[in-house]
Amino acid sequence: MRQRGIFISFEGSEGCGKSTQIGRLAETLKARNIPFVTAREPGGTDIGENIRQLLKHADVALCPHTELFLFAASRAQLVREVFKPALLNGISVITDRYFDSTAVYQGSARSLPSELVECVNRHAVDHCIPDITFLLDMDAALALKRATERHTEDEPEDRLEQEPADFYERVREAYLQRAQHEPGRFVVLDAKRSVDALSQTILKTLETRWPFQLRTP
Ligand code: TMP
């Protein structure tokens, strides 16, 4: 029987360096001929990318429930169209954000009832839970500064990046709490460390947990 792929998610506030680390990891896996797919949330499918546009750039105020259901709709499609088939075929999955983002942003930062968010999350992911989640933790003010610095006049901040600083404080706290509740799945990393140091730790952690799947042949 073919071995199931490894499911890896990256979480953290805007500006914490998730995409850089995902890029590094993807390069390494590619060089080792390890099959994998990457995705970002919201998005990753045709319908999901349309939902992403709505979520990030809608010029109307989306109410928190609408936000929750749109993120979940994008995820439900991604899980069934991409993640499950890949994992079952021995292809690893690396995702930039997943259901922890919903728990943290819509649940804690937007204060939607946690039972509702958990229920919606559960149905969207349909038992497809990451094997490991790297949380790139960073002081909220610094993360926000880093996120806003990368924007230009042509590519302005998106809807969610316009939230006030205390929104991002809640995001950070909620992430840390989730990590504390699930120490077996979460690996918390100090996102202020250098890009090289972080990517080495990430790779070492994966190689230690999955020596046969990840070591160079
Ligand atoms: P990003 O792709 O630049 O990280 O943007 C995604 C934005 O959407 C980011 O502000 C976090 C937010 N988000 C949620 O609020 N809930 C979610 O479930 C997900 C996946 C993202």
JSON list of C-alpha atoms and ligand atoms in Angstrom, two decimals:
[
{"chain": "A", "resi": 1, "resn": "MET", "atom": "CA", "xyz": [0.00, 0.00, 0.00]},
{"chain": "A", "resi": 2, "resn": "ARG", "atom": "CA", "xyz": [1.27, 3.47, -0.85]},
{"chain": "A", "resi": 3, "resn": "GLN", "atom": "CA", "xyz": [2.33, 5.58, 2.14]},
{"chain": "A", "resi": 4, "resn": "ARG", "atom": "CA", "xyz": [0.10, 8.58, 2.82]},
{"chain": "A", "resi": 5, "resn": "GLY", "atom": "CA", "xyz": [1.69, 11.98, 2.14]},
{"chain": "A", "resi": 6, "resn": "ILE", "atom": "CA", "xyz": [2.63, 14.30, 5.00]},
{"chain": "A", "resi": 7, "resn": "PHE", "atom": "CA", "xyz": [0.25, 17.17, 5.68]},
{"chain": "A", "resi": 8, "resn": "ILE", "atom": "CA", "xyz": [2.10, 20.32, 6.74]},
{"chain": "A", "resi": 9, "resn": "SER", "atom": "CA", "xyz": [0.47, 23.65, 7.53]},
{"chain": "A", "resi": 10, "resn": "PHE", "atom": "CA", "xyz": [2.05, 27.03, 8.23]},
{"chain": "A", "resi": 11, "resn": "GLU", "atom": "CA", "xyz": [0.32, 29.59, 10.39]},
{"chain": "A", "resi": 12, "resn": "GLY", "atom": "CA", "xyz": [1.05, 33.03, 11.74]},
{"chain": "A", "resi": 13, "resn": "SER", "atom": "CA", "xyz": [0.12, 36.65, 11.41]},
{"chain": "A", "resi": 14, "resn": "GLU", "atom": "CA", "xyz": [0.63, 38.69, 8.24]},
{"chain": "A", "resi": 15, "resn": "GLY", "atom": "CA", "xyz": [4.30, 39.54, 7.72]},
{"chain": "A", "resi": 16, "resn": "CYS", "atom": "CA", "xyz": [5.66, 36.64, 9.77]},
{"chain": "A", "resi": 17, "resn": "GLY", "atom": "CA", "xyz": [7.50, 35.04, 6.83]},
{"chain": "A", "resi": 18, "resn": "LYS", "atom": "CA", "xyz": [5.30, 32.02, 6.09]},
{"chain": "A", "resi": 19, "resn": "SER", "atom": "CA", "xyz": [5.59, 32.25, 2.32]},
{"chain": "A", "resi": 20, "resn": "THR", "atom": "CA", "xyz": [9.37, 32.56, 2.42]},
{"chain": "A", "resi": 21, "resn": "GLN", "atom": "CA", "xyz": [9.62, 29.42, 4.55]},
{"chain": "A", "resi": 22, "resn": "ILE", "atom": "CA", "xyz": [7.17, 27.54, 2.37]},
{"chain": "A", "resi": 23, "resn": "GLY", "atom": "CA", "xyz": [9.26, 28.51, -0.67]},
{"chain": "A", "resi": 24, "resn": "ARG", "atom": "CA", "xyz": [12.42, 27.22, 1.01]},
{"chain": "A", "resi": 25, "resn": "LEU", "atom": "CA", "xyz": [10.81, 23.94, 2.02]},
{"chain": "A", "resi": 26, "resn": "ALA", "atom": "CA", "xyz": [9.34, 23.46, -1.44]},
{"chain": "A", "resi": 27, "resn": "GLU", "atom": "CA", "xyz": [12.81, 23.93, -3.01]},
{"chain": "A", "resi": 28, "resn": "THR", "atom": "CA", "xyz": [14.29, 21.28, -0.72]},
{"chain": "A", "resi": 29, "resn": "LEU", "atom": "CA", "xyz": [11.55, 18.75, -1.37]},
{"chain": "A", "resi": 30, "resn": "LYS", "atom": "CA", "xyz": [11.83, 19.34, -5.09]},
{"chain": "A", "resi": 31, "resn": "ALA", "atom": "CA", "xyz": [15.60, 18.81, -5.00]},
{"chain": "A", "resi": 32, "resn": "ARG", "atom": "CA", "xyz": [14.98, 15.51, -3.18]},
{"chain": "A", "resi": 33, "resn": "ASN", "atom": "CA", "xyz": [12.33, 14.37, -5.63]},
{"chain": "A", "resi": 34, "resn": "ILE", "atom": "CA", "xyz": [9.72, 14.17, -2.90]},
{"chain": "A", "resi": 35, "resn": "PRO", "atom": "CA", "xyz": [6.24, 14.64, -4.41]},
{"chain": "A", "resi": 36, "resn": "PHE", "atom": "CA", "xyz": [4.25, 17.50, -2.87]},
{"chain": "A", "resi": 37, "resn": "VAL", "atom": "CA", "xyz": [1.70, 20.20, -3.64]},
{"chain": "A", "resi": 38, "resn": "THR", "atom": "CA", "xyz": [1.49, 23.65, -2.12]},
{"chain": "A", "resi": 39, "resn": "ALA", "atom": "CA", "xyz": [-1.61, 25.74, -1.59]},
{"chain": "A", "resi": 40, "resn": "ARG", "atom": "CA", "xyz": [-2.60, 28.97, 0.02]},
{"chain": "A", "resi": 41, "resn": "GLU", "atom": "CA", "xyz": [-5.78, 29.73, 1.85]},
{"chain": "A", "resi": 42, "resn": "PRO", "atom": "CA", "xyz": [-8.16, 31.10, 0.92]},
{"chain": "A", "resi": 43, "resn": "GLY", "atom": "CA", "xyz": [-7.65, 29.84, -2.63]},
{"chain": "A", "resi": 44, "resn": "GLY", "atom": "CA", "xyz": [-5.90, 26.87, -4.19]},
{"chain": "A", "resi": 45, "resn": "THR", "atom": "CA", "xyz": [-8.76, 25.90, -6.53]},
{"chain": "A", "resi": 46, "resn": "ASP", "atom": "CA", "xyz": [-10.56, 27.89, -9.25]},
{"chain": "A", "resi": 47, "resn": "ILE", "atom": "CA", "xyz": [-13.54, 28.54, -7.02]},
{"chain": "A", "resi": 48, "resn": "GLY", "atom": "CA", "xyz": [-11.28, 29.19, -4.03]},
{"chain": "A", "resi": 49, "resn": "GLU", "atom": "CA", "xyz": [-9.30, 31.87, -5.89]},
{"chain": "A", "resi": 50, "resn": "ASN", "atom": "CA", "xyz": [-12.57, 33.64, -6.73]},
{"chain": "A", "resi": 51, "resn": "ILE", "atom": "CA", "xyz": [-13.57, 33.49, -3.08]},
{"chain": "A", "resi": 52, "resn": "ARG", "atom": "CA", "xyz": [-10.12, 34.86, -2.17]},
{"chain": "A", "resi": 53, "resn": "GLN", "atom": "CA", "xyz": [-10.74, 37.95, -4.30]},
{"chain": "A", "resi": 54, "resn": "LEU", "atom": "CA", "xyz": [-14.04, 38.53, -2.52]},
{"chain": "A", "resi": 55, "resn": "LEU", "atom": "CA", "xyz": [-12.54, 38.08, 0.90]},
{"chain": "A", "resi": 56, "resn": "LYS", "atom": "CA", "xyz": [-9.47, 40.20, 0.36]},
{"chain": "A", "resi": 57, "resn": "HIS", "atom": "CA", "xyz": [-10.77, 42.98, -1.83]},
{"chain": "A", "resi": 58, "resn": "ALA", "atom": "CA", "xyz": [-14.53, 43.29, -1.37]},
{"chain": "A", "resi": 59, "resn": "ASP", "atom": "CA", "xyz": [-15.33, 46.99, -1.15]},
{"chain": "A", "resi": 60, "resn": "VAL", "atom": "CA", "xyz": [-18.29, 46.34, 1.08]},
{"chain": "A", "resi": 61, "resn": "ALA", "atom": "CA", "xyz": [-18.08, 45.55, 4.77]},
{"chain": "A", "resi": 62, "resn": "LEU", "atom": "CA", "xyz": [-18.37, 41.76, 5.06]},
{"chain": "A", "resi": 63, "resn": "CYS", "atom": "CA", "xyz": [-20.03, 40.74, 8.28]},
{"chain": "A", "resi": 64, "resn": "PRO", "atom": "CA", "xyz": [-18.12, 38.19, 10.39]},
{"chain": "A", "resi": 65, "resn": "HIS", "atom": "CA", "xyz": [-20.51, 35.34, 9.55]},
{"chain": "A", "resi": 66, "resn": "THR", "atom": "CA", "xyz": [-20.11, 35.96, 5.82]},
{"chain": "A", "resi": 67, "resn": "GLU", "atom": "CA", "xyz": [-16.36, 35.92, 6.27]},
{"chain": "A", "resi": 68, "resn": "LEU", "atom": "CA", "xyz": [-16.50, 32.65, 8.20]},
{"chain": "A", "resi": 69, "resn": "PHE", "atom": "CA", "xyz": [-18.64, 30.88, 5.60]},
{"chain": "A", "resi": 70, "resn": "LEU", "atom": "CA", "xyz": [-16.57, 32.15, 2.67]},
{"chain": "A", "resi": 71, "resn": "PHE", "atom": "CA", "xyz": [-13.30, 30.91, 4.22]},
{"chain": "A", "resi": 72, "resn": "ALA", "atom": "CA", "xyz": [-14.99, 27.59, 4.96]},
{"chain": "A", "resi": 73, "resn": "ALA", "atom": "CA", "xyz": [-16.39, 27.32, 1.43]},
{"chain": "A", "resi": 74, "resn": "SER", "atom": "CA", "xyz": [-12.95, 27.82, -0.07]},
{"chain": "A", "resi": 75, "resn": "ARG", "atom": "CA", "xyz": [-11.48, 25.24, 2.33]},
{"chain": "A", "resi": 76, "resn": "ALA", "atom": "CA", "xyz": [-14.20, 22.63, 1.74]},
{"chain": "A", "resi": 77, "resn": "GLN", "atom": "CA", "xyz": [-13.42, 22.68, -1.98]},
{"chain": "A", "resi": 78, "resn": "LEU", "atom": "CA", "xyz": [-9.65, 22.63, -1.48]},
{"chain": "A", "resi": 79, "resn": "VAL", "atom": "CA", "xyz": [-9.77, 19.65, 0.88]},
{"chain": "A", "resi": 80, "resn": "ARG", "atom": "CA", "xyz": [-11.92, 17.56, -1.43]},
{"chain": "A", "resi": 81, "resn": "GLU", "atom": "CA", "xyz": [-10.44, 18.64, -4.78]},
{"chain": "A", "resi": 82, "resn": "VAL", "atom": "CA", "xyz": [-6.74, 18.80, -3.86]},
{"chain": "A", "resi": 83, "resn": "PHE", "atom": "CA", "xyz": [-5.65, 17.78, -0.34]},
{"chain": "A", "resi": 84, "resn": "LYS", "atom": "CA", "xyz": [-7.38, 14.44, 0.13]},
{"chain": "A", "resi": 85, "resn": "PRO", "atom": "CA", "xyz": [-6.58, 13.03, -3.32]},
{"chain": "A", "resi": 86, "resn": "ALA", "atom": "CA", "xyz": [-2.95, 14.17, -2.97]},
{"chain": "A", "resi": 87, "resn": "LEU", "atom": "CA", "xyz": [-2.42, 12.70, 0.51]},
{"chain": "A", "resi": 88, "resn": "LEU", "atom": "CA", "xyz": [-4.06, 9.40, -0.43]},
{"chain": "A", "resi": 89, "resn": "ASN", "atom": "CA", "xyz": [-1.71, 9.15, -3.40]},
{"chain": "A", "resi": 90, "resn": "GLY", "atom": "CA", "xyz": [1.39, 9.62, -1.27]},
{"chain": "A", "resi": 91, "resn": "ILE", "atom": "CA", "xyz": [1.80, 13.29, -2.21]},
{"chain": "A", "resi": 92, "resn": "SER", "atom": "CA", "xyz": [2.62, 15.61, 0.67]},
{"chain": "A", "resi": 93, "resn": "VAL", "atom": "CA", "xyz": [0.69, 18.84, 1.15]},
{"chain": "A", "resi": 94, "resn": "ILE", "atom": "CA", "xyz": [2.11, 22.16, 2.31]},
{"chain": "A", "resi": 95, "resn": "THR", "atom": "CA", "xyz": [-0.48, 24.79, 3.01]},
{"chain": "A", "resi": 96, "resn": "ASP", "atom": "CA", "xyz": [-0.11, 28.47, 3.77]},
{"chain": "A", "resi": 97, "resn": "ARG", "atom": "CA", "xyz": [-2.88, 28.74, 6.44]},
{"chain": "A", "resi": 98, "resn": "TYR", "atom": "CA", "xyz": [-5.66, 26.28, 7.23]},
{"chain": "A", "resi": 99, "resn": "PHE", "atom": "CA", "xyz": [-8.44, 25.87, 9.77]},
{"chain": "A", "resi": 100, "resn": "ASP", "atom": "CA", "xyz": [-6.37, 27.32, 12.64]},
{"chain": "A", "resi": 101, "resn": "SER", "atom": "CA", "xyz": [-6.54, 30.67, 10.81]},
{"chain": "A", "resi": 102, "resn": "THR", "atom": "CA", "xyz": [-10.33, 30.54, 10.94]},
{"chain": "A", "resi": 103, "resn": "ALA", "atom": "CA", "xyz": [-10.37, 29.64, 14.62]},
{"chain": "A", "resi": 104, "resn": "VAL", "atom": "CA", "xyz": [-8.01, 32.51, 15.35]},
{"chain": "A", "resi": 105, "resn": "TYR", "atom": "CA", "xyz": [-9.21, 35.28, 13.00]},
{"chain": "A", "resi": 106, "resn": "GLN", "atom": "CA", "xyz": [-12.96, 34.63, 12.87]},
{"chain": "A", "resi": 107, "resn": "GLY", "atom": "CA", "xyz": [-13.30, 32.91, 16.24]},
{"chain": "A", "resi": 108, "resn": "SER", "atom": "CA", "xyz": [-11.00, 34.82, 18.57]},
{"chain": "A", "resi": 109, "resn": "ALA", "atom": "CA", "xyz": [-10.24, 38.10, 16.78]},
{"chain": "A", "resi": 110, "resn": "ARG", "atom": "CA", "xyz": [-13.75, 38.63, 15.37]},
{"chain": "A", "resi": 111, "resn": "SER", "atom": "CA", "xyz": [-15.37, 37.03, 18.43]},
{"chain": "A", "resi": 112, "resn": "LEU", "atom": "CA", "xyz": [-17.73, 34.66, 16.63]},
{"chain": "A", "resi": 113, "resn": "PRO", "atom": "CA", "xyz": [-18.99, 31.89, 18.96]},
{"chain": "A", "resi": 114, "resn": "SER", "atom": "CA", "xyz": [-16.34, 29.19, 19.24]},
{"chain": "A", "resi": 115, "resn": "GLU", "atom": "CA", "xyz": [-18.89, 26.33, 18.90]},
{"chain": "A", "resi": 116, "resn": "LEU", "atom": "CA", "xyz": [-20.02, 27.76, 15.57]},
{"chain": "A", "resi": 117, "resn": "VAL", "atom": "CA", "xyz": [-16.48, 28.21, 14.28]},
{"chain": "A", "resi": 118, "resn": "GLU", "atom": "CA", "xyz": [-15.47, 24.72, 15.42]},
{"chain": "A", "resi": 119, "resn": "CYS", "atom": "CA", "xyz": [-18.53, 23.16, 13.81]},
{"chain": "A", "resi": 120, "resn": "VAL", "atom": "CA", "xyz": [-17.98, 24.95, 10.49]},
{"chain": "A", "resi": 121, "resn": "ASN", "atom": "CA", "xyz": [-14.27, 24.07, 10.57]},
{"chain": "A", "resi": 122, "resn": "ARG", "atom": "CA", "xyz": [-15.01, 20.43, 11.29]},
{"chain": "A", "resi": 123, "resn": "HIS", "atom": "CA", "xyz": [-17.34, 20.11, 8.31]},
{"chain": "A", "resi": 124, "resn": "ALA", "atom": "CA", "xyz": [-15.00, 22.00, 5.99]},
{"chain": "A", "resi": 125, "resn": "VAL", "atom": "CA", "xyz": [-11.92, 19.89, 6.76]},
{"chain": "A", "resi": 126, "resn": "ASP", "atom": "CA", "xyz": [-13.78, 16.56, 6.92]},
{"chain": "A", "resi": 127, "resn": "HIS", "atom": "CA", "xyz": [-11.16, 14.81, 9.14]},
{"chain": "A", "resi": 128, "resn": "CYS", "atom": "CA", "xyz": [-8.26, 16.09, 7.05]},
{"chain": "A", "resi": 129, "resn": "ILE", "atom": "CA", "xyz": [-6.05, 17.44, 9.86]},
{"chain": "A", "resi": 130, "resn": "PRO", "atom": "CA", "xyz": [-2.41, 18.52, 9.43]},
{"chain": "A", "resi": 131, "resn": "ASP", "atom": "CA", "xyz": [0.25, 16.16, 10.78]},
{"chain": "A", "resi": 132, "resn": "ILE", "atom": "CA", "xyz": [2.29, 19.16, 11.79]},
{"chain": "A", "resi": 133, "resn": "THR", "atom": "CA", "xyz": [1.66, 22.90, 12.01]},
{"chain": "A", "resi": 134, "resn": "PHE", "atom": "CA", "xyz": [4.50, 25.42, 12.10]},
{"chain": "A", "resi": 135, "resn": "LEU", "atom": "CA", "xyz": [3.43, 28.58, 13.88]},
{"chain": "A", "resi": 136, "resn": "LEU", "atom": "CA", "xyz": [5.69, 31.51, 13.04]},
{"chain": "A", "resi": 137, "resn": "ASP", "atom": "CA", "xyz": [5.20, 33.63, 16.10]},
{"chain": "A", "resi": 138, "resn": "MET", "atom": "CA", "xyz": [6.01, 37.31, 16.08]},
{"chain": "A", "resi": 139, "resn": "ASP", "atom": "CA", "xyz": [5.19, 40.39, 18.10]},
{"chain": "A", "resi": 140, "resn": "ALA", "atom": "CA", "xyz": [1.93, 41.70, 16.59]},
{"chain": "A", "resi": 141, "resn": "ALA", "atom": "CA", "xyz": [3.14, 45.27, 16.00]},
{"chain": "A", "resi": 142, "resn": "LEU", "atom": "CA", "xyz": [6.28, 44.12, 14.22]},
{"chain": "A", "resi": 143, "resn": "ALA", "atom": "CA", "xyz": [4.37, 41.62, 12.07]},
{"chain": "A", "resi": 144, "resn": "LEU", "atom": "CA", "xyz": [1.92, 44.31, 11.03]},
{"chain": "A", "resi": 145, "resn": "LYS", "atom": "CA", "xyz": [4.76, 46.74, 10.24]},
{"chain": "A", "resi": 146, "resn": "ARG", "atom": "CA", "xyz": [6.45, 44.11, 8.09]},
{"chain": "A", "resi": 147, "resn": "ALA", "atom": "CA", "xyz": [3.19, 43.31, 6.32]},
{"chain": "A", "resi": 148, "resn": "THR", "atom": "CA", "xyz": [2.37, 46.94, 5.53]},
{"chain": "A", "resi": 149, "resn": "GLU", "atom": "CA", "xyz": [5.91, 47.71, 4.33]},
{"chain": "A", "resi": 150, "resn": "ARG", "atom": "CA", "xyz": [5.58, 45.25, 1.46]},
{"chain": "A", "resi": 151, "resn": "HIS", "atom": "CA", "xyz": [2.64, 47.18, -0.01]},
{"chain": "A", "resi": 152, "resn": "THR", "atom": "CA", "xyz": [2.89, 49.79, -2.72]},
{"chain": "A", "resi": 153, "resn": "GLU", "atom": "CA", "xyz": [0.45, 52.25, -4.24]},
{"chain": "A", "resi": 154, "resn": "ASP", "atom": "CA", "xyz": [-0.31, 49.69, -6.98]},
{"chain": "A", "resi": 155, "resn": "GLU", "atom": "CA", "xyz": [-0.80, 46.90, -4.46]},
{"chain": "A", "resi": 156, "resn": "PRO", "atom": "CA", "xyz": [-2.42, 48.46, -1.42]},
{"chain": "A", "resi": 157, "resn": "GLU", "atom": "CA", "xyz": [-3.26, 46.75, 1.85]},
{"chain": "A", "resi": 158, "resn": "ASP", "atom": "CA", "xyz": [-6.14, 44.31, 1.64]},
{"chain": "A", "resi": 159, "resn": "ARG", "atom": "CA", "xyz": [-9.32, 44.40, 3.71]},
{"chain": "A", "resi": 160, "resn": "LEU", "atom": "CA", "xyz": [-7.97, 42.31, 6.58]},
{"chain": "A", "resi": 161, "resn": "GLU", "atom": "CA", "xyz": [-4.68, 44.18, 6.78]},
{"chain": "A", "resi": 162, "resn": "GLN", "atom": "CA", "xyz": [-6.58, 47.35, 7.61]},
{"chain": "A", "resi": 163, "resn": "GLU", "atom": "CA", "xyz": [-7.63, 46.05, 11.00]},
{"chain": "A", "resi": 164, "resn": "PRO", "atom": "CA", "xyz": [-6.39, 47.93, 14.08]},
{"chain": "A", "resi": 165, "resn": "ALA", "atom": "CA", "xyz": [-3.35, 46.73, 16.05]},
{"chain": "A", "resi": 166, "resn": "ASP", "atom": "CA", "xyz": [-5.38, 45.13, 18.85]},
{"chain": "A", "resi": 167, "resn": "PHE", "atom": "CA", "xyz": [-6.98, 42.78, 16.29]},
{"chain": "A", "resi": 168, "resn": "TYR", "atom": "CA", "xyz": [-3.50, 41.39, 15.62]},
{"chain": "A", "resi": 169, "resn": "GLU", "atom": "CA", "xyz": [-2.74, 41.14, 19.33]},
{"chain": "A", "resi": 170, "resn": "ARG", "atom": "CA", "xyz": [-5.79, 38.89, 19.65]},
{"chain": "A", "resi": 171, "resn": "VAL", "atom": "CA", "xyz": [-4.65, 36.89, 16.63]},
{"chain": "A", "resi": 172, "resn": "ARG", "atom": "CA", "xyz": [-1.24, 36.28, 18.17]},
{"chain": "A", "resi": 173, "resn": "GLU", "atom": "CA", "xyz": [-2.61, 35.34, 21.58]},
{"chain": "A", "resi": 174, "resn": "ALA", "atom": "CA", "xyz": [-5.16, 32.96, 20.10]},
{"chain": "A", "resi": 175, "resn": "TYR", "atom": "CA", "xyz": [-2.50, 31.22, 18.01]},
{"chain": "A", "resi": 176, "resn": "LEU", "atom": "CA", "xyz": [-0.30, 30.73, 21.06]},
{"chain": "A", "resi": 177, "resn": "GLN", "atom": "CA", "xyz": [-3.23, 29.33, 23.04]},
{"chain": "A", "resi": 178, "resn": "ARG", "atom": "CA", "xyz": [-4.10, 26.85, 20.32]},
{"chain": "A", "resi": 179, "resn": "ALA", "atom": "CA", "xyz": [-0.48, 25.76, 20.14]},
{"chain": "A", "resi": 180, "resn": "GLN", "atom": "CA", "xyz": [-0.48, 25.21, 23.88]},
{"chain": "A", "resi": 181, "resn": "HIS", "atom": "CA", "xyz": [-3.57, 23.01, 23.64]},
{"chain": "A", "resi": 182, "resn": "GLU", "atom": "CA", "xyz": [-2.12, 20.87, 20.87]},
{"chain": "A", "resi": 183, "resn": "PRO", "atom": "CA", "xyz": [1.61, 20.58, 21.53]},
{"chain": "A", "resi": 184, "resn": "GLY", "atom": "CA", "xyz": [1.82, 17.36, 19.50]},
{"chain": "A", "resi": 185, "resn": "ARG", "atom": "CA", "xyz": [0.76, 19.08, 16.29]},
{"chain": "A", "resi": 186, "resn": "PHE", "atom": "CA", "xyz": [2.11, 22.60, 16.71]},
{"chain": "A", "resi": 187, "resn": "VAL", "atom": "CA", "xyz": [5.74, 23.64, 16.50]},
{"chain": "A", "resi": 188, "resn": "VAL", "atom": "CA", "xyz": [6.10, 27.26, 17.62]},
{"chain": "A", "resi": 189, "resn": "LEU", "atom": "CA", "xyz": [9.02, 29.14, 16.07]},
{"chain": "A", "resi": 190, "resn": "ASP", "atom": "CA", "xyz": [10.33, 32.60, 16.82]},
{"chain": "A", "resi": 191, "resn": "ALA", "atom": "CA", "xyz": [9.71, 34.34, 13.48]},
{"chain": "A", "resi": 192, "resn": "LYS", "atom": "CA", "xyz": [12.38, 36.98, 14.24]},
{"chain": "A", "resi": 193, "resn": "ARG", "atom": "CA", "xyz": [15.11, 34.39, 13.70]},
{"chain": "A", "resi": 194, "resn": "SER", "atom": "CA", "xyz": [16.94, 34.54, 10.38]},
{"chain": "A", "resi": 195, "resn": "VAL", "atom": "CA", "xyz": [15.36, 32.97, 7.32]},
{"chain": "A", "resi": 196, "resn": "ASP", "atom": "CA", "xyz": [18.19, 30.39, 7.17]},
{"chain": "A", "resi": 197, "resn": "ALA", "atom": "CA", "xyz": [17.94, 29.44, 10.83]},
{"chain": "A", "resi": 198, "resn": "LEU", "atom": "CA", "xyz": [14.18, 29.00, 10.56]},
{"chain": "A", "resi": 199, "resn": "SER", "atom": "CA", "xyz": [14.31, 26.90, 7.42]},
{"chain": "A", "resi": 200, "resn": "GLN", "atom": "CA", "xyz": [16.97, 24.65, 8.97]},
{"chain": "A", "resi": 201, "resn": "THR", "atom": "CA", "xyz": [14.84, 24.08, 12.08]},
{"chain": "A", "resi": 202, "resn": "ILE", "atom": "CA", "xyz": [11.76, 23.35, 9.97]},
{"chain": "A", "resi": 203, "resn": "LEU", "atom": "CA", "xyz": [13.62, 20.83, 7.84]},
{"chain": "A", "resi": 204, "resn": "LYS", "atom": "CA", "xyz": [15.27, 19.15, 10.82]},
{"chain": "A", "resi": 205, "resn": "THR", "atom": "CA", "xyz": [11.93, 18.84, 12.60]},
{"chain": "A", "resi": 206, "resn": "LEU", "atom": "CA", "xyz": [10.37, 17.19, 9.57]},
{"chain": "A", "resi": 207, "resn": "GLU", "atom": "CA", "xyz": [13.34, 14.87, 9.03]},
{"chain": "A", "resi": 208, "resn": "THR", "atom": "CA", "xyz": [13.24, 13.78, 12.65]},
{"chain": "A", "resi": 209, "resn": "ARG", "atom": "CA", "xyz": [9.53, 12.95, 12.51]},
{"chain": "A", "resi": 210, "resn": "TRP", "atom": "CA", "xyz": [9.51, 11.40, 9.05]},
{"chain": "A", "resi": 211, "resn": "PRO", "atom": "CA", "xyz": [13.04, 10.08, 8.54]},
{"chain": "A", "resi": 212, "resn": "PHE", "atom": "CA", "xyz": [12.17, 7.65, 5.77]},
{"chain": "A", "resi": 213, "resn": "GLN", "atom": "CA", "xyz": [10.00, 10.00, 3.77]},
{"chain": "A", "resi": 214, "resn": "LEU", "atom": "CA", "xyz": [12.22, 13.07, 4.03]},
{"chain": "A", "resi": 215, "resn": "ARG", "atom": "CA", "xyz": [15.88, 12.10, 4.18]},
{"chain": "A", "resi": 216, "resn": "THR", "atom": "CA", "xyz": [17.87, 12.35, 0.96]},
{"chain": "A", "resi": 217, "resn": "PRO", "atom": "CA", "xyz": [17.80, 8.92, -0.73]},
{"chain": "B", "resi": 1, "resn": "TMP", "atom": "P1", "xyz": [-2.63, 36.06, 3.22]},
{"chain": "B", "resi": 1, "resn": "TMP", "atom": "O1", "xyz": [-2.81, 35.03, 2.17]},
{"chain": "B", "resi": 1, "resn": "TMP", "atom": "O2", "xyz": [-1.91, 37.25, 2.76]},
{"chain": "B", "resi": 1, "resn": "TMP", "atom": "O3", "xyz": [-2.13, 35.48, 4.50]},
{"chain": "B", "resi": 1, "resn": "TMP", "atom": "O4", "xyz": [-4.10, 36.64, 3.50]},
{"chain": "B", "resi": 1, "resn": "TMP", "atom": "C1", "xyz": [-5.10, 35.88, 4.01]},
{"chain": "B", "resi": 1, "resn": "TMP", "atom": "C2", "xyz": [-5.85, 36.76, 4.97]},
{"chain": "B", "resi": 1, "resn": "TMP", "atom": "O5", "xyz": [-7.04, 36.08, 5.36]},
{"chain": "B", "resi": 1, "resn": "TMP", "atom": "C3", "xyz": [-5.09, 37.01, 6.26]},
{"chain": "B", "resi": 1, "resn": "TMP", "atom": "O6", "xyz": [-5.40, 38.32, 6.70]},
{"chain": "B", "resi": 1, "resn": "TMP", "atom": "C4", "xyz": [-5.68, 36.03, 7.24]},
{"chain": "B", "resi": 1, "resn": "TMP", "atom": "C5", "xyz": [-7.08, 35.89, 6.76]},
{"chain": "B", "resi": 1, "resn": "TMP", "atom": "N1", "xyz": [-7.71, 34.61, 7.03]},
{"chain": "B", "resi": 1, "resn": "TMP", "atom": "C6", "xyz": [-8.78, 34.56, 7.91]},
{"chain": "B", "resi": 1, "resn": "TMP", "atom": "O7", "xyz": [-9.19, 35.57, 8.47]},
{"chain": "B", "resi": 1, "resn": "TMP", "atom": "N2", "xyz": [-9.39, 33.35, 8.11]},
{"chain": "B", "resi": 1, "resn": "TMP", "atom": "C7", "xyz": [-8.99, 32.21, 7.47]},
{"chain": "B", "resi": 1, "resn": "TMP", "atom": "O8", "xyz": [-9.58, 31.14, 7.67]},
{"chain": "B", "resi": 1, "resn": "TMP", "atom": "C8", "xyz": [-7.87, 32.29, 6.55]},
{"chain": "B", "resi": 1, "resn": "TMP", "atom": "C9", "xyz": [-7.42, 31.08, 5.83]},
{"chain": "B", "resi": 1, "resn": "TMP", "atom": "C10", "xyz": [-7.28, 33.51, 6.36]}
]
